[in-house]
XYZ file of C-alpha atoms in Angstrom:
426
model
C -84.344 -5.398 -27.592
C -80.908 -6.520 -28.919
C -78.121 -3.794 -29.622
C -74.375 -4.004 -30.903
C -71.662 -1.231 -31.383
C -69.577 -0.577 -34.493
C -69.332 1.037 -37.870
C -72.440 1.499 -39.786
C -73.268 -1.428 -41.993
C -73.069 0.455 -45.197
C -69.759 1.913 -44.348
C -68.467 -1.687 -43.691
C -69.852 -2.829 -46.855
C -68.123 0.168 -48.809
C -64.738 -0.794 -47.334
C -65.294 -4.409 -48.070
C -66.419 -3.806 -51.903
C -63.078 -1.733 -52.266
C -60.813 -3.831 -50.104
C -58.381 -5.108 -52.884
C -57.940 -1.377 -54.114
C -57.536 -0.201 -50.632
C -54.986 -2.951 -49.997
C -52.888 -2.099 -52.946
C -53.034 1.593 -52.903
C -53.410 2.777 -49.370
C -50.398 4.590 -47.957
C -50.417 3.979 -44.248
C -47.434 5.720 -42.624
C -48.636 9.153 -42.063
C -52.437 8.180 -42.270
C -51.982 6.191 -39.063
C -50.602 9.226 -37.177
C -53.670 11.041 -38.110
C -56.047 8.106 -36.956
C -54.152 8.224 -33.641
C -54.652 11.864 -33.170
C -58.393 11.201 -33.837
C -58.477 8.716 -31.027
C -59.442 5.943 -33.510
C -56.351 3.576 -33.084
C -53.751 3.471 -30.483
C -49.976 3.444 -30.821
C -49.983 -0.241 -29.824
C -52.372 -0.892 -32.713
C -50.080 1.110 -35.045
C -47.176 -0.992 -33.933
C -49.132 -4.200 -34.397
C -49.778 -3.292 -37.994
C -46.171 -2.081 -38.678
C -45.016 -5.645 -37.463
C -46.589 -7.013 -40.688
C -44.182 -7.685 -43.664
C -44.802 -5.423 -46.610
C -47.241 -2.650 -47.242
C -49.975 -4.976 -48.639
C -49.868 -7.030 -45.397
C -50.206 -3.869 -43.329
C -52.897 -2.432 -45.446
C -54.792 -5.690 -44.939
C -54.325 -5.620 -41.040
C -55.420 -1.974 -41.022
C -58.479 -2.770 -42.967
C -59.404 -5.693 -40.637
C -59.131 -3.485 -37.544
C -60.804 -0.338 -38.962
C -64.568 -1.616 -38.894
C -64.014 -2.540 -35.124
C -63.067 0.941 -33.931
C -66.581 2.413 -33.527
C -68.998 4.434 -35.383
C -66.625 7.527 -36.020
C -63.899 5.422 -37.483
C -65.335 5.688 -41.210
C -65.529 9.498 -41.131
C -62.151 9.767 -39.471
C -60.619 7.502 -42.037
C -62.214 9.735 -44.930
C -60.698 12.744 -43.312
C -57.376 11.276 -42.786
C -57.288 10.190 -46.423
C -57.875 13.893 -47.488
C -55.251 15.128 -44.961
C -52.629 12.662 -46.495
C -53.506 13.535 -50.236
C -55.259 10.257 -50.950
C -58.498 11.871 -51.971
C -58.959 9.416 -54.954
C -59.376 6.658 -52.404
C -61.960 8.768 -50.392
C -63.936 9.236 -53.525
C -63.982 5.878 -54.374
C -65.499 4.585 -51.004
C -67.812 7.597 -50.745
C -69.282 6.640 -54.258
C -69.795 3.215 -53.033
C -71.335 4.480 -49.756
C -73.693 6.695 -51.861
C -74.932 3.750 -54.089
C -75.647 1.524 -51.047
C -77.430 4.217 -49.218
C -79.718 4.783 -52.232
C -80.465 0.933 -52.061
C -81.477 1.380 -48.493
C -83.680 4.300 -49.292
C -85.570 2.388 -51.912
C -86.368 -0.395 -49.403
C -87.557 2.313 -46.891
C -89.748 3.737 -49.734
C -91.359 0.425 -50.338
C -91.644 -0.816 -46.819
C -91.676 2.547 -44.747
C -89.302 3.759 -42.373
C -91.031 3.490 -39.010
C -90.313 -0.195 -38.404
C -88.737 -1.078 -35.026
C -85.121 -2.028 -35.627
C -83.348 -4.242 -33.148
C -79.735 -3.369 -32.270
C -76.427 -4.714 -30.256
C -74.540 -3.513 -26.982
C -71.181 -2.237 -28.421
C -71.141 1.497 -29.728
C -74.237 0.985 -31.620
C -74.825 3.446 -34.394
C -78.212 5.149 -34.884
C -78.937 3.477 -38.124
C -81.702 1.234 -39.521
C -80.676 -2.386 -40.260
C -82.218 -4.254 -43.008
C -85.891 -4.578 -43.043
C -86.821 -6.667 -39.839
C -90.229 -7.400 -38.324
C -91.116 -6.250 -34.769
C -88.940 -8.059 -32.273
C -90.667 -10.426 -29.748
C -90.223 -9.798 -26.102
C -90.716 -12.194 -23.223
C -89.864 -9.476 -20.487
C -92.359 -8.601 -17.920
C -91.875 -5.924 -15.472
C -89.324 -3.236 -15.324
C -86.197 -5.236 -14.571
C -84.788 -8.263 -12.611
C -85.211 -8.223 -8.933
C -81.995 -8.078 -6.976
C -81.130 -11.335 -5.339
C -80.115 -11.160 -1.567
C -76.448 -11.998 -0.824
C -76.209 -15.041 1.145
C -73.582 -14.854 3.946
C -70.634 -17.124 4.675
C -70.390 -19.005 8.019
C -67.697 -18.475 10.594
C -66.819 -22.303 9.937
C -66.250 -21.452 6.300
C -64.053 -18.551 7.102
C -61.792 -20.215 9.606
C -61.408 -23.321 7.140
C -60.437 -21.075 4.112
C -58.767 -17.701 5.164
C -55.334 -19.187 5.491
C -55.039 -19.588 1.672
C -57.036 -16.435 0.833
C -56.722 -12.714 0.574
C -57.221 -10.973 3.778
C -60.746 -9.731 3.237
C -62.213 -8.710 6.533
C -62.171 -4.922 6.714
C -65.470 -2.857 7.394
C -66.200 -1.843 4.680
C -64.712 -4.616 2.505
C -63.391 -1.912 0.158
C -64.288 0.938 -1.955
C -66.289 0.371 -5.073
C -66.525 2.860 -8.116
C -69.169 2.371 -10.836
C -69.063 4.541 -14.084
C -72.211 4.069 -16.003
C -72.831 5.955 -19.346
C -76.322 5.557 -20.948
C -76.819 8.792 -22.640
C -74.331 10.121 -25.308
C -73.867 13.563 -26.898
C -76.152 14.078 -29.853
C -73.330 14.960 -32.166
C -71.903 11.339 -31.722
C -73.392 8.482 -33.369
C -73.711 6.390 -30.057
C -77.332 5.175 -29.052
C -79.110 5.488 -25.691
C -78.161 2.252 -23.704
C -81.623 1.092 -22.727
C -81.484 -1.285 -19.761
C -78.163 0.361 -18.792
C -79.611 1.963 -15.475
C -80.864 -1.522 -14.428
C -77.253 -2.853 -14.839
C -75.986 0.116 -12.590
C -78.546 -0.417 -9.967
C -78.086 -4.045 -9.727
C -74.180 -3.732 -9.388
C -74.651 -0.928 -6.756
C -76.865 -2.942 -4.611
C -74.687 -6.112 -5.010
C -71.506 -4.287 -4.058
C -73.376 -2.715 -1.036
C -74.689 -6.138 0.081
C -71.114 -7.430 -0.204
C -69.897 -4.776 2.253
C -68.394 -2.265 -0.163
C -68.681 1.540 -0.011
C -69.991 2.435 -3.552
C -69.646 5.455 -5.520
C -71.497 5.909 -8.777
C -71.137 8.518 -11.419
C -73.409 8.683 -14.481
C -72.907 10.017 -17.965
C -69.247 11.007 -17.872
C -67.066 12.129 -20.543
C -63.884 10.208 -21.362
C -61.846 12.907 -19.455
C -64.095 12.913 -16.609
C -64.081 9.124 -16.272
C -60.174 9.350 -16.338
C -60.362 12.071 -13.527
C -62.899 9.932 -11.660
C -60.685 7.003 -11.879
C -57.625 8.886 -11.049
C -59.197 10.483 -7.860
C -60.557 7.171 -6.765
C -57.303 5.494 -7.168
C -55.567 8.036 -4.877
C -58.157 7.953 -2.057
C -56.248 7.542 1.214
C -59.136 5.360 2.528
C -57.656 2.476 0.401
C -55.009 2.013 3.241
C -57.607 0.989 5.578
C -59.624 -1.402 3.441
C -58.979 -4.838 2.166
C -59.872 -4.663 -1.573
C -61.395 -2.432 -4.367
C -63.951 -2.760 -7.207
C -64.255 -0.641 -10.408
C -67.036 -1.293 -12.963
C -67.351 0.474 -16.254
C -70.398 0.268 -18.097
C -70.888 1.907 -21.551
C -70.569 1.386 -25.325
C -67.079 0.200 -26.254
C -64.439 -1.230 -28.649
C -61.492 -3.531 -28.203
C -59.254 -1.787 -25.625
C -61.550 1.132 -24.736
C -65.013 2.252 -23.587
C -66.777 5.255 -24.624
C -67.406 8.416 -22.533
C -70.522 10.231 -23.063
C -68.849 12.612 -25.587
C -68.008 9.782 -27.633
C -64.358 9.917 -26.960
C -62.515 6.876 -25.834
C -61.126 5.998 -22.506
C -58.311 3.438 -22.942
C -58.627 0.545 -20.493
C -54.856 0.035 -20.083
C -54.506 3.583 -18.800
C -57.525 2.847 -16.457
C -55.959 -0.273 -15.170
C -52.413 1.437 -14.845
C -53.865 3.800 -12.285
C -54.300 0.888 -9.897
C -50.906 -0.795 -10.313
C -48.342 -1.371 -7.710
C -46.348 1.633 -8.812
C -49.388 4.149 -9.215
C -51.623 2.834 -6.121
C -49.333 1.832 -3.225
C -52.361 1.891 -0.832
C -53.660 -1.182 -2.648
C -50.454 -3.063 -3.047
C -50.935 -6.808 -2.272
C -54.695 -6.211 -2.087
C -57.139 -7.631 -4.703
C -58.509 -5.410 -7.191
C -61.526 -6.413 -9.158
C -62.645 -4.893 -12.514
C -65.859 -5.539 -14.399
C -66.226 -4.288 -17.945
C -69.776 -4.010 -19.582
C -69.050 -2.880 -22.946
C -68.602 -4.259 -26.518
C -64.973 -5.182 -27.760
C -65.889 -5.088 -31.376
C -69.075 -5.319 -33.591
C -68.969 -9.023 -34.722
C -72.284 -10.776 -33.682
C -71.517 -14.254 -32.346
C -73.885 -16.276 -34.531
C -72.938 -19.544 -32.660
C -72.601 -23.099 -34.005
C -74.805 -26.167 -33.688
C -73.416 -28.493 -31.008
C -72.822 -31.761 -32.686
C -73.966 -34.061 -30.040
C -75.002 -32.163 -27.113
C -78.177 -32.456 -24.979
C -78.063 -28.973 -23.369
C -80.369 -26.346 -24.489
C -79.693 -22.586 -24.578
C -81.755 -20.221 -22.589
C -83.783 -17.570 -24.535
C -85.182 -15.319 -21.799
C -86.256 -12.526 -23.912
C -85.560 -10.077 -27.016
C -82.034 -8.633 -26.209
C -80.425 -5.616 -27.353
C -78.151 -6.189 -28.731
C -39.088 -1.276 -7.334
C -30.320 -1.885 -4.446
C -27.504 -1.880 -3.486
C -26.329 -3.764 -0.286
C -25.893 -0.603 1.792
C -29.668 0.060 1.456
C -32.423 -1.388 3.459
C -33.786 -3.964 0.981
C -37.462 -3.972 0.456
C -39.662 -6.738 -0.903
C -39.847 -6.252 -4.685
C -43.340 -6.452 -6.480
C -44.128 -6.695 -10.167
C -45.775 -3.530 -11.448
C -49.117 -5.205 -12.089
C -50.432 -7.985 -9.690
C -53.390 -8.856 -7.663
C -56.000 -7.951 -10.351
C -58.928 -9.875 -11.787
C -60.842 -8.317 -14.713
C -64.247 -9.808 -16.169
C -65.189 -8.765 -19.565
C -68.762 -9.011 -21.025
C -67.581 -10.510 -24.182
C -64.671 -11.775 -26.067
C -62.268 -9.586 -28.056
C -63.824 -8.435 -31.360
C -67.356 -9.472 -30.477
C -70.371 -7.378 -29.351
C -72.034 -7.562 -25.931
C -75.767 -8.092 -25.615
C -78.205 -6.028 -23.555
C -81.851 -6.553 -22.727
C -83.679 -3.343 -22.597
C -85.683 -4.141 -19.495
C -83.528 -6.578 -17.623
C -80.116 -5.126 -18.513
C -77.221 -6.910 -19.983
C -76.941 -10.472 -20.176
C -73.319 -10.332 -18.303
C -74.419 -8.036 -15.289
C -77.549 -10.063 -14.818
C -75.538 -13.355 -14.645
C -72.871 -11.670 -12.544
C -75.310 -10.248 -9.964
C -77.145 -13.571 -9.618
C -73.919 -15.719 -9.249
C -72.222 -13.406 -6.805
C -75.302 -13.138 -4.753
C -75.877 -16.967 -4.388
C -72.251 -18.217 -4.403
C -69.846 -15.712 -2.867
C -70.586 -17.156 0.553
C -68.460 -20.430 -0.436
C -66.823 -19.736 -3.810
C -63.786 -17.654 -4.618
C -64.202 -14.862 -7.413
C -62.265 -16.781 -10.089
C -64.609 -19.811 -9.802
C -67.626 -17.495 -9.723
C -66.543 -16.030 -13.043
C -66.315 -19.360 -14.529
C -69.916 -19.942 -13.447
C -70.838 -16.712 -15.034
C -69.243 -17.810 -18.289
C -71.194 -21.052 -18.109
C -74.449 -19.002 -17.770
C -73.562 -16.744 -20.694
C -72.575 -19.689 -22.827
C -75.942 -21.217 -22.377
C -77.978 -18.087 -23.126
C -79.279 -17.269 -26.569
C -80.928 -14.262 -28.242
C -84.593 -14.375 -29.065
C -85.540 -11.954 -31.765
C -87.141 -14.011 -34.657
C -86.611 -12.192 -38.011
C -83.715 -10.222 -37.000
C -79.917 -10.636 -37.154
C -79.890 -11.080 -33.248
C -82.194 -14.278 -33.295
C -80.354 -17.185 -31.777
C -77.150 -14.949 -31.365
C -74.674 -15.845 -28.689
C -72.222 -14.282 -26.432
C -69.157 -15.453 -24.421
C -67.769 -13.708 -21.356
C -64.090 -14.052 -20.057
C -62.006 -12.904 -17.517
C -58.162 -12.502 -16.865
C -56.259 -12.768 -13.597
C -53.111 -11.895 -11.787
C -54.417 -12.977 -8.552
C -51.942 -14.672 -6.253
C -54.257 -16.061 -3.611
C -58.034 -17.319 -3.622
C -60.128 -14.302 -3.344
C -63.222 -15.147 -1.140
C -65.305 -12.109 -0.400
C -66.541 -13.717 2.929
C -69.817 -11.748 2.762
C -71.358 -10.954 6.129
C -68.490 -12.182 8.172
C -67.000 -9.779 10.858
C -64.319 -11.093 13.314
C -65.348 -10.590 16.901
C -69.013 -9.705 15.878
């Protein structure tokens, strides 16, 4: 089954139908402060909006951003309208929402409300989508088998280690996985079916690659922040050569959801591991993997004009002086990091209810097969290639033939080979 996260469709439609009126009349200055207080937008987003010239352009930028800020964004916006004495605008969009909801109710009366509704990986709201037939599934069994990690040879290590990060400690490093699949009932975030498969796959992969792995399940945003902070301060980082952090949850651009429906801002998480805040990991590679939506747009894909390649459709998807001081080598605040994202900014990530997410399935497969002789950046390119070739199979739903595109960003300064299985002198 496919699943994607974001504002309910009828709320998106209500904003769309009143877009011109809102763009003309909305008074943003105080309202955005309320939206920051409600954890819907960030100060960086407010500054981006305020950089637009004129109130109309600022309102348009805000309206473009709002539907991508999760399932709580609409109710928070309505509340902020009341708090800033713009109730007339709230009444306008709520009336439109009511009319749209009555239309959905009429459809359910005609067709019944017990139909199975496919969904997509971001913060999917618990809502019925337009009437859709039962999705087809090509899945068999309870999830993917975990491929064994192939070890590198001593010859390969000696040929490549001079251009690579030192990565021979035992363990190779510490790894932290934060996996959220259940969310509090008062928040409109769905159970992430298949999320446990991703967590198990990554835990086994990291262990086979020689990492000491810690896993936490279903953490609130504050618990996630605390776990990341404790992890970044561990003295054991001094004695190992690298670090891995994986975050698996619903999400929006720039953040992932805790089990309480509150957002953990990714930049705050990354900052815990920079050269200023985590000196034990200075000059050591730090890997981050984010399996979460970064918006709610489903990538419908385009037809390749002259291509001969076919997409894979493996199943029904869810969607630091002066001269008197001893001078020390200066480092930039942030370096030696690489982060893989399941999807592009603004788009939804896809998850299969039995096999787990497209991204984690590709990541575990590629790393198990190729880490013996390929550095991490090149492996993430191969993951991108696999994701590009994949295609949703759910006839009759909005996710049929849908696409996804993963990406990564890097401040690595050397080749990052994991050298699995190689231990000097053994």
